[in-house]
mmCIF file with all atom_site columns, C-alpha atoms in Angstrom:
data_model
loop_
_atom_site.group_PDB
_atom_site.id
_atom_site.type_symbol
_atom_site.label_atom_id
_atom_site.label_alt_id
_atom_site.label_comp_id
_atom_site.label_asym_id
_atom_site.label_entity_id
_atom_site.label_seq_id
_atom_site.pdbx_PDB_ins_code
_atom_site.Cartn_x
_atom_site.Cartn_y
_atom_site.Cartn_z
_atom_site.occupancy
_atom_site.B_iso_or_equiv
_atom_site.pdbx_formal_charge
_atom_site.auth_seq_id
_atom_site.auth_comp_id
_atom_site.auth_asym_id
_atom_site.auth_atom_id
_atom_site.pdbx_PDB_model_num
ATOM 1   C CA . UNK K 1 1   ? 110.303 128.418 110.705 1.00 76.00 ? 1   UNK K CA 1
ATOM 2   C CA . UNK K 1 2   ? 110.252 132.105 111.648 1.00 82.00 ? 2   UNK K CA 1
ATOM 3   C CA . UNK K 1 3   ? 113.015 133.252 113.951 1.00 90.00 ? 3   UNK K CA 1
ATOM 4   C CA . UNK K 1 4   ? 114.347 136.301 115.719 1.00 94.00 ? 4   UNK K CA 1
ATOM 5   C CA . UNK K 1 5   ? 117.494 137.665 114.103 1.00 95.00 ? 5   UNK K CA 1
ATOM 6   C CA . UNK K 1 6   ? 120.108 139.980 115.591 1.00 96.00 ? 6   UNK K CA 1
ATOM 7   C CA . UNK K 1 7   ? 122.953 142.020 114.174 1.00 96.00 ? 7   UNK K CA 1
ATOM 8   C CA . UNK K 1 8   ? 125.832 142.284 114.575 1.00 96.00 ? 8   UNK K CA 1
ATOM 9   C CA . UNK K 1 9   ? 126.824 138.951 116.063 1.00 95.00 ? 9   UNK K CA 1
ATOM 10  C CA . UNK K 1 10  ? 129.826 140.577 117.728 1.00 96.00 ? 10  UNK K CA 1
ATOM 11  C CA . UNK K 1 11  ? 130.475 144.247 118.454 1.00 97.00 ? 11  UNK K CA 1
ATOM 12  C CA . UNK K 1 12  ? 133.707 145.598 119.864 1.00 97.00 ? 12  UNK K CA 1
ATOM 13  C CA . UNK K 1 13  ? 133.730 149.179 121.069 1.00 97.00 ? 13  UNK K CA 1
ATOM 14  C CA . UNK K 1 14  ? 135.770 151.571 123.143 1.00 97.00 ? 14  UNK K CA 1
ATOM 15  C CA . UNK K 1 15  ? 134.532 152.661 126.554 1.00 97.00 ? 15  UNK K CA 1
ATOM 16  C CA . UNK K 1 16  ? 132.393 155.790 126.259 1.00 97.00 ? 16  UNK K CA 1
ATOM 17  C CA . UNK K 1 17  ? 131.272 155.067 122.701 1.00 97.00 ? 17  UNK K CA 1
ATOM 18  C CA . UNK K 1 18  ? 127.661 154.612 121.661 1.00 97.00 ? 18  UNK K CA 1
ATOM 19  C CA . UNK K 1 19  ? 126.482 151.286 120.293 1.00 98.00 ? 19  UNK K CA 1
ATOM 20  C CA . UNK K 1 20  ? 123.257 150.224 118.666 1.00 97.00 ? 20  UNK K CA 1
ATOM 21  C CA . UNK K 1 21  ? 122.244 146.603 118.716 1.00 98.00 ? 21  UNK K CA 1
ATOM 22  C CA . UNK K 1 22  ? 119.643 145.554 116.189 1.00 97.00 ? 22  UNK K CA 1
ATOM 23  C CA . UNK K 1 23  ? 116.943 142.930 116.247 1.00 97.00 ? 23  UNK K CA 1
ATOM 24  C CA . UNK K 1 24  ? 114.287 141.779 113.826 1.00 97.00 ? 24  UNK K CA 1
ATOM 25  C CA . UNK K 1 25  ? 111.539 140.066 115.844 1.00 96.00 ? 25  UNK K CA 1
ATOM 26  C CA . UNK K 1 26  ? 109.204 137.455 114.415 1.00 93.00 ? 26  UNK K CA 1
ATOM 27  C CA . UNK K 1 27  ? 106.842 139.311 112.114 1.00 90.00 ? 27  UNK K CA 1
ATOM 28  C CA . UNK K 1 28  ? 103.461 138.865 113.812 1.00 87.00 ? 28  UNK K CA 1
ATOM 29  C CA . UNK K 1 29  ? 104.780 139.284 117.344 1.00 91.00 ? 29  UNK K CA 1
ATOM 30  C CA . UNK K 1 30  ? 103.661 142.208 119.471 1.00 91.00 ? 30  UNK K CA 1
ATOM 31  C CA . UNK K 1 31  ? 105.860 142.078 122.573 1.00 92.00 ? 31  UNK K CA 1
ATOM 32  C CA . UNK K 1 32  ? 109.588 142.680 122.423 1.00 94.00 ? 32  UNK K CA 1
ATOM 33  C CA . UNK K 1 33  ? 112.315 142.270 124.982 1.00 95.00 ? 33  UNK K CA 1
ATOM 34  C CA . UNK K 1 34  ? 115.988 142.807 125.582 1.00 97.00 ? 34  UNK K CA 1
ATOM 35  C CA . UNK K 1 35  ? 117.940 140.606 127.964 1.00 97.00 ? 35  UNK K CA 1
ATOM 36  C CA . UNK K 1 36  ? 121.620 140.430 128.742 1.00 96.00 ? 36  UNK K CA 1
ATOM 37  C CA . UNK K 1 37  ? 123.863 137.633 129.893 1.00 93.00 ? 37  UNK K CA 1
ATOM 38  C CA . UNK K 1 38  ? 127.240 138.393 131.393 1.00 93.00 ? 38  UNK K CA 1
ATOM 39  C CA . UNK K 1 39  ? 129.658 135.572 130.597 1.00 88.00 ? 39  UNK K CA 1
ATOM 40  C CA . UNK K 1 40  ? 128.878 132.488 132.651 1.00 84.00 ? 40  UNK K CA 1
ATOM 41  C CA . UNK K 1 41  ? 125.976 134.095 134.463 1.00 87.00 ? 41  UNK K CA 1
ATOM 42  C CA . UNK K 1 42  ? 122.207 133.956 134.206 1.00 88.00 ? 42  UNK K CA 1
ATOM 43  C CA . UNK K 1 43  ? 120.063 135.758 131.683 1.00 92.00 ? 43  UNK K CA 1
ATOM 44  C CA . UNK K 1 44  ? 118.803 139.079 133.060 1.00 94.00 ? 44  UNK K CA 1
ATOM 45  C CA . UNK K 1 45  ? 115.818 141.095 131.903 1.00 95.00 ? 45  UNK K CA 1
ATOM 46  C CA . UNK K 1 46  ? 116.495 144.629 130.681 1.00 97.00 ? 46  UNK K CA 1
ATOM 47  C CA . UNK K 1 47  ? 113.336 145.999 129.098 1.00 97.00 ? 47  UNK K CA 1
ATOM 48  C CA . UNK K 1 48  ? 110.025 145.083 127.513 1.00 94.00 ? 48  UNK K CA 1
ATOM 49  C CA . UNK K 1 49  ? 108.305 147.005 124.741 1.00 94.00 ? 49  UNK K CA 1
ATOM 50  C CA . UNK K 1 50  ? 104.723 146.910 123.579 1.00 92.00 ? 50  UNK K CA 1
ATOM 51  C CA . UNK K 1 51  ? 102.549 149.216 121.497 1.00 90.00 ? 51  UNK K CA 1
ATOM 52  C CA . UNK K 1 52  ? 105.518 151.482 120.763 1.00 91.00 ? 52  UNK K CA 1
ATOM 53  C CA . UNK K 1 53  ? 106.421 152.145 124.341 1.00 94.00 ? 53  UNK K CA 1
ATOM 54  C CA . UNK K 1 54  ? 108.372 150.645 127.197 1.00 95.00 ? 54  UNK K CA 1
ATOM 55  C CA . UNK K 1 55  ? 106.068 148.513 129.320 1.00 93.00 ? 55  UNK K CA 1
ATOM 56  C CA . UNK K 1 56  ? 108.582 147.469 131.955 1.00 93.00 ? 56  UNK K CA 1
ATOM 57  C CA . UNK K 1 57  ? 112.276 147.932 132.680 1.00 95.00 ? 57  UNK K CA 1
ATOM 58  C CA . UNK K 1 58  ? 114.730 146.608 135.200 1.00 94.00 ? 58  UNK K CA 1
ATOM 59  C CA . UNK K 1 59  ? 117.113 148.554 137.400 1.00 93.00 ? 59  UNK K CA 1
ATOM 60  C CA . UNK K 1 60  ? 119.876 147.658 134.943 1.00 94.00 ? 60  UNK K CA 1
ATOM 61  C CA . UNK K 1 61  ? 118.125 149.696 132.248 1.00 96.00 ? 61  UNK K CA 1
ATOM 62  C CA . UNK K 1 62  ? 119.293 153.139 133.324 1.00 94.00 ? 62  UNK K CA 1
ATOM 63  C CA . UNK K 1 63  ? 119.474 156.413 131.414 1.00 94.00 ? 63  UNK K CA 1
ATOM 64  C CA . UNK K 1 64  ? 122.344 155.105 129.298 1.00 96.00 ? 64  UNK K CA 1
ATOM 65  C CA . UNK K 1 65  ? 119.978 152.648 127.614 1.00 97.00 ? 65  UNK K CA 1
ATOM 66  C CA . UNK K 1 66  ? 117.173 153.312 125.174 1.00 97.00 ? 66  UNK K CA 1
ATOM 67  C CA . UNK K 1 67  ? 115.038 151.219 122.855 1.00 97.00 ? 67  UNK K CA 1
ATOM 68  C CA . UNK K 1 68  ? 113.307 152.044 119.651 1.00 94.00 ? 68  UNK K CA 1
ATOM 69  C CA . UNK K 1 69  ? 111.172 150.425 117.004 1.00 92.00 ? 69  UNK K CA 1
ATOM 70  C CA . UNK K 1 70  ? 112.047 152.758 114.145 1.00 86.00 ? 70  UNK K CA 1
ATOM 71  C CA . UNK K 1 71  ? 110.012 150.916 111.535 1.00 86.00 ? 71  UNK K CA 1
ATOM 72  C CA . UNK K 1 72  ? 107.705 147.938 111.293 1.00 77.00 ? 72  UNK K CA 1
ATOM 73  C CA . UNK K 1 73  ? 110.430 145.345 111.577 1.00 86.00 ? 73  UNK K CA 1
ATOM 74  C CA . UNK K 1 74  ? 113.475 146.484 113.556 1.00 93.00 ? 74  UNK K CA 1
ATOM 75  C CA . UNK K 1 75  ? 113.821 146.772 117.324 1.00 96.00 ? 75  UNK K CA 1
ATOM 76  C CA . UNK K 1 76  ? 116.985 148.427 118.585 1.00 97.00 ? 76  UNK K CA 1
ATOM 77  C CA . UNK K 1 77  ? 118.849 148.782 121.851 1.00 98.00 ? 77  UNK K CA 1
ATOM 78  C CA . UNK K 1 78  ? 121.125 151.789 122.183 1.00 97.00 ? 78  UNK K CA 1
ATOM 79  C CA . UNK K 1 79  ? 123.774 152.218 124.834 1.00 97.00 ? 79  UNK K CA 1
ATOM 80  C CA . UNK K 1 80  ? 124.837 155.853 124.840 1.00 96.00 ? 80  UNK K CA 1
ATOM 81  C CA . UNK K 1 81  ? 128.157 155.727 126.629 1.00 95.00 ? 81  UNK K CA 1
ATOM 82  C CA . UNK K 1 82  ? 129.386 152.197 127.085 1.00 97.00 ? 82  UNK K CA 1
ATOM 83  C CA . UNK K 1 83  ? 131.153 151.042 130.214 1.00 96.00 ? 83  UNK K CA 1
ATOM 84  C CA . UNK K 1 84  ? 133.408 148.064 130.725 1.00 96.00 ? 84  UNK K CA 1
ATOM 85  C CA . UNK K 1 85  ? 130.671 146.327 132.691 1.00 96.00 ? 85  UNK K CA 1
ATOM 86  C CA . UNK K 1 86  ? 128.326 146.523 129.707 1.00 97.00 ? 86  UNK K CA 1
ATOM 87  C CA . UNK K 1 87  ? 130.336 143.714 128.115 1.00 97.00 ? 87  UNK K CA 1
ATOM 88  C CA . UNK K 1 88  ? 127.863 140.841 127.772 1.00 96.00 ? 88  UNK K CA 1
ATOM 89  C CA . UNK K 1 89  ? 125.693 138.891 125.364 1.00 95.00 ? 89  UNK K CA 1
ATOM 90  C CA . UNK K 1 90  ? 122.558 140.832 124.547 1.00 97.00 ? 90  UNK K CA 1
ATOM 91  C CA . UNK K 1 91  ? 119.526 138.850 123.521 1.00 96.00 ? 91  UNK K CA 1
ATOM 92  C CA . UNK K 1 92  ? 116.416 140.125 121.854 1.00 97.00 ? 92  UNK K CA 1
ATOM 93  C CA . UNK K 1 93  ? 113.189 138.174 122.298 1.00 95.00 ? 93  UNK K CA 1
ATOM 94  C CA . UNK K 1 94  ? 109.648 138.464 121.043 1.00 93.00 ? 94  UNK K CA 1
ATOM 95  C CA . UNK K 1 95  ? 106.303 136.882 121.725 1.00 90.00 ? 95  UNK K CA 1
ATOM 96  C CA . UNK K 1 96  ? 103.034 136.799 119.864 1.00 88.00 ? 96  UNK K CA 1
ATOM 97  C CA . UNK K 1 97  ? 100.620 138.156 122.427 1.00 79.00 ? 97  UNK K CA 1
ATOM 98  C CA . UNK K 1 98  ? 99.789  138.452 126.055 1.00 67.00 ? 98  UNK K CA 1
ATOM 99  C CA . UNK K 1 99  ? 97.976  135.150 126.187 1.00 59.00 ? 99  UNK K CA 1
ATOM 100 C CA . UNK K 1 100 ? 100.940 133.294 124.775 1.00 56.00 ? 100 UNK K CA 1
ATOM 101 C CA . UNK K 1 101 ? 103.919 133.530 127.081 1.00 67.00 ? 101 UNK K CA 1
ATOM 102 C CA . UNK K 1 102 ? 106.389 131.722 124.866 1.00 82.00 ? 102 UNK K CA 1
ATOM 103 C CA . UNK K 1 103 ? 109.244 134.096 124.184 1.00 88.00 ? 103 UNK K CA 1
ATOM 104 C CA . UNK K 1 104 ? 111.492 133.333 121.263 1.00 90.00 ? 104 UNK K CA 1
ATOM 105 C CA . UNK K 1 105 ? 115.086 134.431 121.601 1.00 92.00 ? 105 UNK K CA 1
ATOM 106 C CA . UNK K 1 106 ? 117.508 135.608 118.971 1.00 94.00 ? 106 UNK K CA 1
ATOM 107 C CA . UNK K 1 107 ? 121.077 134.293 118.733 1.00 92.00 ? 107 UNK K CA 1
ATOM 108 C CA . UNK K 1 108 ? 122.461 137.290 120.592 1.00 95.00 ? 108 UNK K CA 1
ATOM 109 C CA . UNK K 1 109 ? 125.039 140.026 120.058 1.00 97.00 ? 109 UNK K CA 1
ATOM 110 C CA . UNK K 1 110 ? 128.288 139.716 121.947 1.00 96.00 ? 110 UNK K CA 1
ATOM 111 C CA . UNK K 1 111 ? 129.281 143.217 123.068 1.00 97.00 ? 111 UNK K CA 1
ATOM 112 C CA . UNK K 1 112 ? 132.878 143.731 124.117 1.00 97.00 ? 112 UNK K CA 1
ATOM 113 C CA . UNK K 1 113 ? 133.762 147.083 125.655 1.00 97.00 ? 113 UNK K CA 1
ATOM 114 C CA . UNK K 1 114 ? 137.491 147.828 125.801 1.00 96.00 ? 114 UNK K CA 1
ATOM 115 C CA . UNK N 2 1   ? 110.529 137.436 145.941 1.00 59.00 ? 1   UNK N CA 1
ATOM 116 C CA . UNK N 2 2   ? 111.510 137.600 142.301 1.00 73.00 ? 2   UNK N CA 1
ATOM 117 C CA . UNK N 2 3   ? 114.261 134.998 142.470 1.00 89.00 ? 3   UNK N CA 1
ATOM 118 C CA . UNK N 2 4   ? 114.247 131.574 140.925 1.00 95.00 ? 4   UNK N CA 1
ATOM 119 C CA . UNK N 2 5   ? 116.764 129.259 142.577 1.00 96.00 ? 5   UNK N CA 1
ATOM 120 C CA . UNK N 2 6   ? 118.217 126.526 140.386 1.00 97.00 ? 6   UNK N CA 1
ATOM 121 C CA . UNK N 2 7   ? 120.346 123.515 141.273 1.00 97.00 ? 7   UNK N CA 1
ATOM 122 C CA . UNK N 2 8   ? 122.703 121.894 140.658 1.00 97.00 ? 8   UNK N CA 1
ATOM 123 C CA . UNK N 2 9   ? 125.115 124.305 139.029 1.00 96.00 ? 9   UNK N CA 1
ATOM 124 C CA . UNK N 2 10  ? 126.606 121.505 136.955 1.00 97.00 ? 10  UNK N CA 1
ATOM 125 C CA . UNK N 2 11  ? 125.791 117.890 136.276 1.00 97.00 ? 11  UNK N CA 1
ATOM 126 C CA . UNK N 2 12  ? 127.592 115.028 134.586 1.00 97.00 ? 12  UNK N CA 1
ATOM 127 C CA . UNK N 2 13  ? 125.701 111.882 133.590 1.00 97.00 ? 13  UNK N CA 1
ATOM 128 C CA . UNK N 2 14  ? 126.381 108.831 131.514 1.00 97.00 ? 14  UNK N CA 1
ATOM 129 C CA . UNK N 2 15  ? 124.589 108.415 128.211 1.00 97.00 ? 15  UNK N CA 1
ATOM 130 C CA . UNK N 2 16  ? 121.162 106.909 128.897 1.00 97.00 ? 16  UNK N CA 1
ATOM 131 C CA . UNK N 2 17  ? 121.008 108.378 132.396 1.00 97.00 ? 17  UNK N CA 1
ATOM 132 C CA . UNK N 2 18  ? 118.243 110.645 133.690 1.00 97.00 ? 18  UNK N CA 1
ATOM 133 C CA . UNK N 2 19  ? 119.564 114.038 134.769 1.00 98.00 ? 19  UNK N CA 1
ATOM 134 C CA . UNK N 2 20  ? 117.248 115.997 137.036 1.00 98.00 ? 20  UNK N CA 1
ATOM 135 C CA . UNK N 2 21  ? 117.466 119.766 137.432 1.00 98.00 ? 21  UNK N CA 1
ATOM 136 C CA . UNK N 2 22  ? 115.512 121.497 140.173 1.00 98.00 ? 22  UNK N CA 1
ATOM 137 C CA . UNK N 2 23  ? 114.123 124.985 140.571 1.00 98.00 ? 23  UNK N CA 1
ATOM 138 C CA . UNK N 2 24  ? 112.299 126.775 143.365 1.00 97.00 ? 24  UNK N CA 1
ATOM 139 C CA . UNK N 2 25  ? 110.459 130.064 143.401 1.00 96.00 ? 25  UNK N CA 1
ATOM 140 C CA . UNK N 2 26  ? 108.821 132.327 145.967 1.00 93.00 ? 26  UNK N CA 1
ATOM 141 C CA . UNK N 2 27  ? 106.465 134.566 144.043 1.00 91.00 ? 27  UNK N CA 1
ATOM 142 C CA . UNK N 2 28  ? 103.008 132.923 144.057 1.00 90.00 ? 28  UNK N CA 1
ATOM 143 C CA . UNK N 2 29  ? 101.963 135.204 141.190 1.00 89.00 ? 29  UNK N CA 1
ATOM 144 C CA . UNK N 2 30  ? 104.176 133.219 138.810 1.00 91.00 ? 30  UNK N CA 1
ATOM 145 C CA . UNK N 2 31  ? 101.985 131.129 136.535 1.00 90.00 ? 31  UNK N CA 1
ATOM 146 C CA . UNK N 2 32  ? 104.274 130.126 133.705 1.00 91.00 ? 32  UNK N CA 1
ATOM 147 C CA . UNK N 2 33  ? 107.404 128.014 134.092 1.00 94.00 ? 33  UNK N CA 1
ATOM 148 C CA . UNK N 2 34  ? 109.525 127.407 130.986 1.00 94.00 ? 34  UNK N CA 1
ATOM 149 C CA . UNK N 2 35  ? 112.797 125.611 130.588 1.00 96.00 ? 35  UNK N CA 1
ATOM 150 C CA . UNK N 2 36  ? 115.342 126.906 128.108 1.00 95.00 ? 36  UNK N CA 1
ATOM 151 C CA . UNK N 2 37  ? 118.253 125.057 126.549 1.00 95.00 ? 37  UNK N CA 1
ATOM 152 C CA . UNK N 2 38  ? 121.325 127.025 125.533 1.00 92.00 ? 38  UNK N CA 1
ATOM 153 C CA . UNK N 2 39  ? 124.274 125.821 123.495 1.00 92.00 ? 39  UNK N CA 1
ATOM 154 C CA . UNK N 2 40  ? 127.558 127.768 123.560 1.00 87.00 ? 40  UNK N CA 1
ATOM 155 C CA . UNK N 2 41  ? 127.352 130.935 121.474 1.00 82.00 ? 41  UNK N CA 1
ATOM 156 C CA . UNK N 2 42  ? 123.608 130.602 120.934 1.00 85.00 ? 42  UNK N CA 1
ATOM 157 C CA . UNK N 2 43  ? 120.528 132.180 122.437 1.00 88.00 ? 43  UNK N CA 1
ATOM 158 C CA . UNK N 2 44  ? 118.271 130.305 124.852 1.00 90.00 ? 44  UNK N CA 1
ATOM 159 C CA . UNK N 2 45  ? 115.737 128.099 123.083 1.00 91.00 ? 45  UNK N CA 1
ATOM 160 C CA . UNK N 2 46  ? 112.432 127.137 124.663 1.00 90.00 ? 46  UNK N CA 1
ATOM 161 C CA . UNK N 2 47  ? 112.456 123.448 125.487 1.00 94.00 ? 47  UNK N CA 1
ATOM 162 C CA . UNK N 2 48  ? 109.256 122.837 127.393 1.00 94.00 ? 48  UNK N CA 1
ATOM 163 C CA . UNK N 2 49  ? 106.950 124.869 129.625 1.00 93.00 ? 49  UNK N CA 1
ATOM 164 C CA . UNK N 2 50  ? 104.275 124.211 132.211 1.00 93.00 ? 50  UNK N CA 1
ATOM 165 C CA . UNK N 2 51  ? 101.488 126.104 133.918 1.00 91.00 ? 51  UNK N CA 1
ATOM 166 C CA . UNK N 2 52  ? 100.491 125.418 137.549 1.00 88.00 ? 52  UNK N CA 1
ATOM 167 C CA . UNK N 2 53  ? 97.198  123.744 136.697 1.00 90.00 ? 53  UNK N CA 1
ATOM 168 C CA . UNK N 2 54  ? 99.016  120.485 135.897 1.00 92.00 ? 54  UNK N CA 1
ATOM 169 C CA . UNK N 2 55  ? 101.602 118.566 137.885 1.00 94.00 ? 55  UNK N CA 1
ATOM 170 C CA . UNK N 2 56  ? 103.508 117.057 134.984 1.00 96.00 ? 56  UNK N CA 1
ATOM 171 C CA . UNK N 2 57  ? 104.124 117.661 131.313 1.00 96.00 ? 57  UNK N CA 1
ATOM 172 C CA . UNK N 2 58  ? 106.008 115.444 128.865 1.00 96.00 ? 58  UNK N CA 1
ATOM 173 C CA . UNK N 2 59  ? 107.390 116.331 125.477 1.00 95.00 ? 59  UNK N CA 1
ATOM 174 C CA . UNK N 2 60  ? 109.485 113.602 123.960 1.00 96.00 ? 60  UNK N CA 1
ATOM 175 C CA . UNK N 2 61  ? 112.324 112.783 126.343 1.00 97.00 ? 61  UNK N CA 1
ATOM 176 C CA . UNK N 2 62  ? 111.761 115.907 128.448 1.00 97.00 ? 62  UNK N CA 1
ATOM 177 C CA . UNK N 2 63  ? 109.436 115.998 131.455 1.00 97.00 ? 63  UNK N CA 1
ATOM 178 C CA . UNK N 2 64  ? 108.586 118.834 133.816 1.00 96.00 ? 64  UNK N CA 1
ATOM 179 C CA . UNK N 2 65  ? 107.321 117.935 137.270 1.00 96.00 ? 65  UNK N CA 1
ATOM 180 C CA . UNK N 2 66  ? 105.563 120.729 139.111 1.00 96.00 ? 66  UNK N CA 1
ATOM 181 C CA . UNK N 2 67  ? 104.764 120.929 142.831 1.00 95.00 ? 67  UNK N CA 1
ATOM 182 C CA . UNK N 2 68  ? 102.608 123.969 143.444 1.00 93.00 ? 68  UNK N CA 1
ATOM 183 C CA . UNK N 2 69  ? 102.433 123.643 147.228 1.00 94.00 ? 69  UNK N CA 1
ATOM 184 C CA . UNK N 2 70  ? 106.205 123.376 147.517 1.00 95.00 ? 70  UNK N CA 1
ATOM 185 C CA . UNK N 2 71  ? 106.752 126.025 144.830 1.00 95.00 ? 71  UNK N CA 1
ATOM 186 C CA . UNK N 2 72  ? 109.197 123.777 143.047 1.00 97.00 ? 72  UNK N CA 1
ATOM 187 C CA . UNK N 2 73  ? 109.537 122.411 139.555 1.00 97.00 ? 73  UNK N CA 1
ATOM 188 C CA . UNK N 2 74  ? 112.056 120.152 137.915 1.00 98.00 ? 74  UNK N CA 1
ATOM 189 C CA . UNK N 2 75  ? 113.242 119.002 134.512 1.00 98.00 ? 75  UNK N CA 1
ATOM 190 C CA . UNK N 2 76  ? 113.928 115.335 133.811 1.00 98.00 ? 76  UNK N CA 1
ATOM 191 C CA . UNK N 2 77  ? 115.702 114.213 130.651 1.00 98.00 ? 77  UNK N CA 1
ATOM 192 C CA . UNK N 2 78  ? 115.021 110.582 129.843 1.00 97.00 ? 78  UNK N CA 1
ATOM 193 C CA . UNK N 2 79  ? 117.609 108.496 127.989 1.00 97.00 ? 79  UNK N CA 1
ATOM 194 C CA . UNK N 2 80  ? 120.041 111.423 127.870 1.00 97.00 ? 80  UNK N CA 1
ATOM 195 C CA . UNK N 2 81  ? 122.334 111.724 124.870 1.00 97.00 ? 81  UNK N CA 1
ATOM 196 C CA . UNK N 2 82  ? 125.653 113.526 124.318 1.00 97.00 ? 82  UNK N CA 1
ATOM 197 C CA . UNK N 2 83  ? 123.736 115.989 122.127 1.00 97.00 ? 83  UNK N CA 1
ATOM 198 C CA . UNK N 2 84  ? 121.799 117.068 125.235 1.00 97.00 ? 84  UNK N CA 1
ATOM 199 C CA . UNK N 2 85  ? 125.003 118.557 126.646 1.00 98.00 ? 85  UNK N CA 1
ATOM 200 C CA . UNK N 2 86  ? 124.118 122.222 127.109 1.00 97.00 ? 86  UNK N CA 1
ATOM 201 C CA . UNK N 2 87  ? 123.203 124.750 129.759 1.00 95.00 ? 87  UNK N CA 1
ATOM 202 C CA . UNK N 2 88  ? 119.632 124.543 130.982 1.00 97.00 ? 88  UNK N CA 1
ATOM 203 C CA . UNK N 2 89  ? 117.804 127.487 132.505 1.00 96.00 ? 89  UNK N CA 1
ATOM 204 C CA . UNK N 2 90  ? 114.539 127.390 134.361 1.00 97.00 ? 90  UNK N CA 1
ATOM 205 C CA . UNK N 2 91  ? 112.475 130.550 134.368 1.00 95.00 ? 91  UNK N CA 1
ATOM 206 C CA . UNK N 2 92  ? 109.211 131.887 135.717 1.00 94.00 ? 92  UNK N CA 1
ATOM 207 C CA . UNK N 2 93  ? 106.816 134.685 134.981 1.00 89.00 ? 93  UNK N CA 1
ATOM 208 C CA . UNK N 2 94  ? 103.367 135.913 135.873 1.00 83.00 ? 94  UNK N CA 1
ATOM 209 C CA . UNK N 2 95  ? 102.514 138.076 132.904 1.00 72.00 ? 95  UNK N CA 1
ATOM 210 C CA . UNK N 2 96  ? 105.793 139.791 133.764 1.00 78.00 ? 96  UNK N CA 1
ATOM 211 C CA . UNK N 2 97  ? 109.238 139.500 132.248 1.00 86.00 ? 97  UNK N CA 1
ATOM 212 C CA . UNK N 2 98  ? 110.893 136.148 132.634 1.00 90.00 ? 98  UNK N CA 1
ATOM 213 C CA . UNK N 2 99  ? 113.000 135.626 135.740 1.00 93.00 ? 99  UNK N CA 1
ATOM 214 C CA . UNK N 2 100 ? 115.742 133.105 135.052 1.00 94.00 ? 100 UNK N CA 1
ATOM 215 C CA . UNK N 2 101 ? 117.569 130.701 137.288 1.00 95.00 ? 101 UNK N CA 1
ATOM 216 C CA . UNK N 2 102 ? 121.356 130.712 137.236 1.00 93.00 ? 102 UNK N CA 1
ATOM 217 C CA . UNK N 2 103 ? 121.571 127.733 134.907 1.00 95.00 ? 103 UNK N CA 1
ATOM 218 C CA . UNK N 2 104 ? 122.805 124.154 135.044 1.00 97.00 ? 104 UNK N CA 1
ATOM 219 C CA . UNK N 2 105 ? 125.622 123.015 132.810 1.00 96.00 ? 105 UNK N CA 1
ATOM 220 C CA . UNK N 2 106 ? 124.829 119.438 131.777 1.00 98.00 ? 106 UNK N CA 1
ATOM 221 C CA . UNK N 2 107 ? 127.442 117.131 130.304 1.00 98.00 ? 107 UNK N CA 1
ATOM 222 C CA . UNK N 2 108 ? 126.327 113.756 128.965 1.00 98.00 ? 108 UNK N CA 1
ATOM 223 C CA . UNK N 2 109 ? 129.261 111.466 128.430 1.00 97.00 ? 109 UNK N CA 1
ATOM 224 C CA . UNK N 2 110 ? 129.219 108.434 126.167 1.00 91.00 ? 110 UNK N CA 1
#
């Protein structure tokens, strides 16, 4: 069964450093998302991406964040200058098309900012 | 307007019991209501979803009840098993990003 994969599973970084979180969505999917989940809290939407551009973003997704689909398979989230409060699980998700709202989530990357 | 309110925060039931988790929303533009199951250290996995044109949907031991007029929906787990112990999130969207509830931590004890 196809699945969304994410790397790394755990990333530890120093405050102020840049991190790139990587995702490989399901191959025929067209819509891509990043969510985050601070420990013990709900899943929060960050950004959606379709047709090589951001389609929607939340207020969490400020200028420190960027997304890219550098090739036909990867979808990345970059945090330019990490802050302590960026520590969270980051989930990538993808869905096939607009008519199908089922989003499939990856296993997540645990980001720890020290 | 964009919130989805979920209760209870945690729930403990005996094996074979029927836990019920409730969610309420305000945005009438929402037209898709999924439930996700999350085990520790894993990403949310879609369990079951409903659209507002039906009042109930069953998949195996999982049932969603939907009340459009009250803007509420709930998840029932029939014959619950210890393996159902997980965190359950309701969510909603209307061709927009998913808005999640705060989650319910379910423990099914033998």
